[in-house]
Amino acid sequence: MHADSSRNARALLINGTVGVGKTTVAEAVGDLLADAGVPHAVLDLDWLSNSWPTPPGDRFNFDMLLRNLRSVAGHYLDAGATRLVLAGVIEKQDERKALADAVGVDLTVCRLRAELPLIQQRLTRRHDRTAKALQWHLNRSGELDGILDRASVDDFTIDTSTGSVTEVALSVIRAARWQ
């Protein structure tokens, strides 16, 4: 636990399959917190695990993510952040516990959902110039959606199929009881 725990700091992981809008919604949550004067940090967890090669048995470099998150989260909390908004993926209960331990404050997990055809449209727009990356993301979107359905690691779910990004972000903040 960090010294800031007396300030009631909390973390929120925005979880979901590829292409559902995790990073976009996390950034919008950050914008709304800034507008409300809430000290915070927004972290895209993909960047904290982005190295090559990954160790055997750790396909997505989760151990590196945890090592980096422990350090980065501590710095933000020590600097006065009272909210940490994380965009990333956890697939198992033990990953949720490890992530909570790494941030050192209470962790709430929100799953973003959308129908797979909509996600596939988003991915096609995002990866329109890279066929190999597009195919990987299209395959992973359905695979990961099923994994997350079975895992039940989330506290609540928000649909991203309709409404603006700001409306979705407001729904996330309300469901997390951050407002």
mmCIF file of C-alpha atoms in Angstrom:
data_model
loop_
_atom_site.group_PDB
_atom_site.id
_atom_site.type_symbol
_atom_site.label_atom_id
_atom_site.label_comp_id
_atom_site.label_asym_id
_atom_site.label_seq_id
_atom_site.Cartn_x
_atom_site.Cartn_y
_atom_site.Cartn_z
ATOM 1 C CA MET A 1 0.000 0.000 0.000
ATOM 2 C CA HIS A 2 1.258 3.458 -0.834
ATOM 3 C CA ALA A 3 1.388 6.344 1.595
ATOM 4 C CA ASP A 4 -1.501 7.937 -0.281
ATOM 5 C CA SER A 5 -4.024 5.325 0.912
ATOM 6 C CA SER A 6 -5.291 7.790 3.504
ATOM 7 C CA ARG A 7 -6.363 10.026 0.617
ATOM 8 C CA ASN A 8 -8.678 7.228 -0.565
ATOM 9 C CA ALA A 9 -6.918 6.696 -3.889
ATOM 10 C CA ARG A 10 -8.537 4.145 -6.170
ATOM 11 C CA ALA A 11 -7.822 2.468 -9.475
ATOM 12 C CA LEU A 12 -10.117 1.470 -12.323
ATOM 13 C CA LEU A 13 -9.188 -1.052 -14.988
ATOM 14 C CA ILE A 14 -11.082 -0.739 -18.236
ATOM 15 C CA ASN A 15 -11.045 -4.309 -19.529
ATOM 16 C CA GLY A 16 -12.388 -5.819 -22.736
ATOM 17 C CA THR A 17 -11.543 -7.411 -26.026
ATOM 18 C CA VAL A 18 -9.382 -5.770 -28.674
ATOM 19 C CA GLY A 19 -11.183 -2.998 -30.546
ATOM 20 C CA VAL A 20 -13.881 -2.408 -27.941
ATOM 21 C CA GLY A 21 -12.542 1.048 -27.039
ATOM 22 C CA LYS A 22 -10.577 0.567 -23.808
ATOM 23 C CA THR A 23 -7.908 3.191 -24.479
ATOM 24 C CA THR A 24 -10.330 5.682 -26.024
ATOM 25 C CA VAL A 25 -12.732 5.409 -23.074
ATOM 26 C CA ALA A 26 -9.871 5.557 -20.527
ATOM 27 C CA GLU A 27 -8.661 8.806 -22.097
ATOM 28 C CA ALA A 28 -12.216 10.202 -21.990
ATOM 29 C CA VAL A 29 -12.547 9.197 -18.326
ATOM 30 C CA GLY A 30 -9.287 11.068 -17.723
ATOM 31 C CA ASP A 31 -10.649 14.148 -19.492
ATOM 32 C CA LEU A 32 -13.792 14.087 -17.333
ATOM 33 C CA LEU A 33 -11.732 13.696 -14.160
ATOM 34 C CA ALA A 34 -9.554 16.637 -15.220
ATOM 35 C CA ASP A 35 -12.664 18.734 -15.872
ATOM 36 C CA ALA A 36 -13.843 17.869 -12.353
ATOM 37 C CA GLY A 37 -10.461 18.770 -10.830
ATOM 38 C CA VAL A 38 -9.658 15.199 -9.746
ATOM 39 C CA PRO A 39 -5.916 14.403 -9.638
ATOM 40 C CA HIS A 40 -5.406 11.298 -11.765
ATOM 41 C CA ALA A 41 -3.289 9.379 -14.252
ATOM 42 C CA VAL A 42 -4.340 7.385 -17.315
ATOM 43 C CA LEU A 43 -2.192 4.398 -18.255
ATOM 44 C CA ASP A 44 -2.397 2.187 -21.324
ATOM 45 C CA LEU A 45 -1.113 -1.098 -19.917
ATOM 46 C CA ASP A 46 -0.048 -2.362 -23.353
ATOM 47 C CA TRP A 47 2.872 0.056 -23.265
ATOM 48 C CA LEU A 48 4.046 -1.275 -19.910
ATOM 49 C CA SER A 49 4.434 -4.778 -21.350
ATOM 50 C CA ASN A 50 5.670 -3.843 -24.810
ATOM 51 C CA SER A 51 8.984 -5.603 -25.281
ATOM 52 C CA TRP A 52 10.293 -8.463 -27.359
ATOM 53 C CA PRO A 53 10.775 -11.327 -27.008
ATOM 54 C CA THR A 54 8.266 -12.278 -24.360
ATOM 55 C CA PRO A 55 9.335 -14.944 -21.875
ATOM 56 C CA PRO A 56 8.211 -18.520 -22.455
ATOM 57 C CA GLY A 57 4.826 -19.092 -20.841
ATOM 58 C CA ASP A 58 4.007 -15.360 -20.647
ATOM 59 C CA ARG A 59 2.514 -14.665 -24.101
ATOM 60 C CA PHE A 60 1.485 -11.094 -23.292
ATOM 61 C CA ASN A 61 4.411 -10.238 -20.977
ATOM 62 C CA PHE A 62 2.154 -9.830 -17.941
ATOM 63 C CA ASP A 63 5.009 -10.150 -15.449
ATOM 64 C CA MET A 64 6.829 -7.211 -17.069
ATOM 65 C CA LEU A 65 3.588 -5.215 -17.036
ATOM 66 C CA LEU A 66 3.254 -5.809 -13.281
ATOM 67 C CA ARG A 67 6.850 -4.819 -12.578
ATOM 68 C CA ASN A 68 6.469 -1.599 -14.537
ATOM 69 C CA LEU A 69 3.000 -0.821 -13.179
ATOM 70 C CA ARG A 70 4.154 -1.205 -9.578
ATOM 71 C CA SER A 71 6.761 1.476 -10.164
ATOM 72 C CA VAL A 72 4.725 3.833 -12.361
ATOM 73 C CA ALA A 73 1.570 3.662 -10.231
ATOM 74 C CA GLY A 74 3.630 4.398 -7.129
ATOM 75 C CA HIS A 75 5.130 7.484 -8.730
ATOM 76 C CA TYR A 76 1.717 8.853 -9.748
ATOM 77 C CA LEU A 77 0.224 8.143 -6.334
ATOM 78 C CA ASP A 78 3.187 9.697 -4.535
ATOM 79 C CA ALA A 79 2.763 12.787 -6.746
ATOM 80 C CA GLY A 80 -0.852 13.179 -5.600
ATOM 81 C CA ALA A 81 -3.015 11.222 -8.036
ATOM 82 C CA THR A 82 -6.149 9.964 -6.313
ATOM 83 C CA ARG A 83 -7.469 8.038 -9.328
ATOM 84 C CA LEU A 84 -5.607 5.674 -11.639
ATOM 85 C CA VAL A 85 -7.393 4.841 -14.881
ATOM 86 C CA LEU A 86 -5.935 1.770 -16.551
ATOM 87 C CA ALA A 87 -6.726 0.457 -20.037
ATOM 88 C CA GLY A 88 -5.795 -3.173 -20.528
ATOM 89 C CA VAL A 89 -6.806 -6.803 -20.380
ATOM 90 C CA ILE A 90 -6.969 -9.323 -17.589
ATOM 91 C CA GLU A 91 -8.265 -12.800 -18.316
ATOM 92 C CA LYS A 92 -8.143 -14.497 -14.889
ATOM 93 C CA GLN A 93 -8.923 -13.819 -11.244
ATOM 94 C CA ASP A 94 -5.264 -14.248 -10.278
ATOM 95 C CA GLU A 95 -4.328 -11.560 -12.824
ATOM 96 C CA ARG A 96 -6.876 -9.248 -11.212
ATOM 97 C CA LYS A 97 -5.333 -9.838 -7.792
ATOM 98 C CA ALA A 98 -1.818 -9.310 -9.146
ATOM 99 C CA LEU A 99 -2.864 -6.067 -10.847
ATOM 100 C CA ALA A 100 -4.502 -4.810 -7.641
ATOM 101 C CA ASP A 101 -1.366 -5.671 -5.692
ATOM 102 C CA ALA A 102 0.762 -3.809 -8.256
ATOM 103 C CA VAL A 103 -1.236 -0.572 -8.015
ATOM 104 C CA GLY A 104 -1.447 -0.830 -4.235
ATOM 105 C CA VAL A 105 -4.938 0.709 -3.959
ATOM 106 C CA ASP A 106 -8.508 -0.558 -4.333
ATOM 107 C CA LEU A 107 -9.140 -1.761 -7.882
ATOM 108 C CA THR A 108 -12.473 -1.776 -9.690
ATOM 109 C CA VAL A 109 -12.766 -3.559 -13.037
ATOM 110 C CA CYS A 110 -15.086 -2.398 -15.801
ATOM 111 C CA ARG A 111 -15.617 -4.533 -18.884
ATOM 112 C CA LEU A 112 -16.495 -2.768 -22.080
ATOM 113 C CA ARG A 113 -18.687 -4.770 -24.464
ATOM 114 C CA ALA A 114 -19.874 -4.436 -28.040
ATOM 115 C CA GLU A 115 -21.170 -6.865 -30.626
ATOM 116 C CA LEU A 116 -18.360 -8.575 -32.523
ATOM 117 C CA PRO A 117 -19.442 -7.267 -35.971
ATOM 118 C CA LEU A 118 -19.057 -3.694 -34.662
ATOM 119 C CA ILE A 119 -15.682 -4.516 -33.117
ATOM 120 C CA GLN A 120 -14.579 -6.065 -36.406
ATOM 121 C CA GLN A 121 -15.574 -2.864 -38.244
ATOM 122 C CA ARG A 122 -13.514 -0.802 -35.791
ATOM 123 C CA LEU A 123 -10.533 -3.109 -36.169
ATOM 124 C CA THR A 124 -10.778 -2.996 -39.957
ATOM 125 C CA ARG A 125 -10.617 0.810 -39.851
ATOM 126 C CA ARG A 126 -7.726 0.772 -37.371
ATOM 127 C CA HIS A 127 -5.617 -1.801 -39.241
ATOM 128 C CA ASP A 128 -6.641 -1.049 -42.830
ATOM 129 C CA ARG A 129 -3.022 -0.853 -44.009
ATOM 130 C CA THR A 130 -1.634 -3.915 -42.276
ATOM 131 C CA ALA A 131 -3.313 -7.161 -43.347
ATOM 132 C CA LYS A 132 -1.340 -9.368 -40.961
ATOM 133 C CA ALA A 133 -2.139 -7.196 -37.923
ATOM 134 C CA LEU A 134 -5.778 -6.934 -38.979
ATOM 135 C CA GLN A 135 -6.134 -10.708 -39.231
ATOM 136 C CA TRP A 136 -4.514 -11.229 -35.835
ATOM 137 C CA HIS A 137 -6.819 -8.664 -34.185
ATOM 138 C CA LEU A 138 -9.939 -10.044 -35.891
ATOM 139 C CA ASN A 139 -9.097 -13.543 -34.668
ATOM 140 C CA ARG A 140 -8.178 -12.328 -31.191
ATOM 141 C CA SER A 141 -11.359 -10.254 -30.764
ATOM 142 C CA GLY A 142 -13.640 -13.287 -30.761
ATOM 143 C CA GLU A 143 -11.205 -15.465 -28.827
ATOM 144 C CA LEU A 144 -10.712 -12.862 -26.093
ATOM 145 C CA ASP A 145 -14.412 -12.020 -25.895
ATOM 146 C CA GLY A 146 -15.131 -15.669 -25.094
ATOM 147 C CA ILE A 147 -12.303 -15.848 -22.554
ATOM 148 C CA LEU A 148 -13.638 -12.747 -20.780
ATOM 149 C CA ASP A 149 -17.192 -14.142 -20.749
ATOM 150 C CA ARG A 150 -15.948 -17.231 -18.922
ATOM 151 C CA ALA A 151 -13.511 -15.395 -16.628
ATOM 152 C CA SER A 152 -15.992 -13.110 -14.837
ATOM 153 C CA VAL A 153 -13.244 -10.821 -13.521
ATOM 154 C CA ASP A 154 -15.271 -7.619 -13.884
ATOM 155 C CA ASP A 155 -17.334 -5.658 -11.373
ATOM 156 C CA PHE A 156 -19.617 -4.185 -14.025
ATOM 157 C CA THR A 157 -20.085 -4.011 -17.790
ATOM 158 C CA ILE A 158 -20.723 -1.022 -20.059
ATOM 159 C CA ASP A 159 -21.831 -1.308 -23.683
ATOM 160 C CA THR A 160 -19.867 0.776 -26.206
ATOM 161 C CA SER A 161 -22.121 0.080 -29.188
ATOM 162 C CA THR A 162 -24.099 3.281 -28.932
ATOM 163 C CA GLY A 163 -23.560 6.723 -27.498
ATOM 164 C CA SER A 164 -20.596 8.999 -27.756
ATOM 165 C CA VAL A 165 -17.246 8.232 -26.152
ATOM 166 C CA THR A 166 -17.998 10.901 -23.539
ATOM 167 C CA GLU A 167 -21.361 9.271 -22.730
ATOM 168 C CA VAL A 168 -19.680 5.889 -22.331
ATOM 169 C CA ALA A 169 -16.989 7.442 -20.113
ATOM 170 C CA LEU A 170 -19.673 9.065 -17.946
ATOM 171 C CA SER A 171 -21.393 5.682 -17.603
ATOM 172 C CA VAL A 172 -18.095 4.135 -16.517
ATOM 173 C CA ILE A 173 -17.471 6.856 -13.915
ATOM 174 C CA ARG A 174 -20.997 6.512 -12.519
ATOM 175 C CA ALA A 175 -20.868 2.709 -12.387
ATOM 176 C CA ALA A 176 -17.481 2.868 -10.637
ATOM 177 C CA ARG A 177 -19.060 5.283 -8.134
ATOM 178 C CA TRP A 178 -16.408 7.893 -8.876
ATOM 179 C CA GLN A 179 -19.025 10.610 -9.181
#
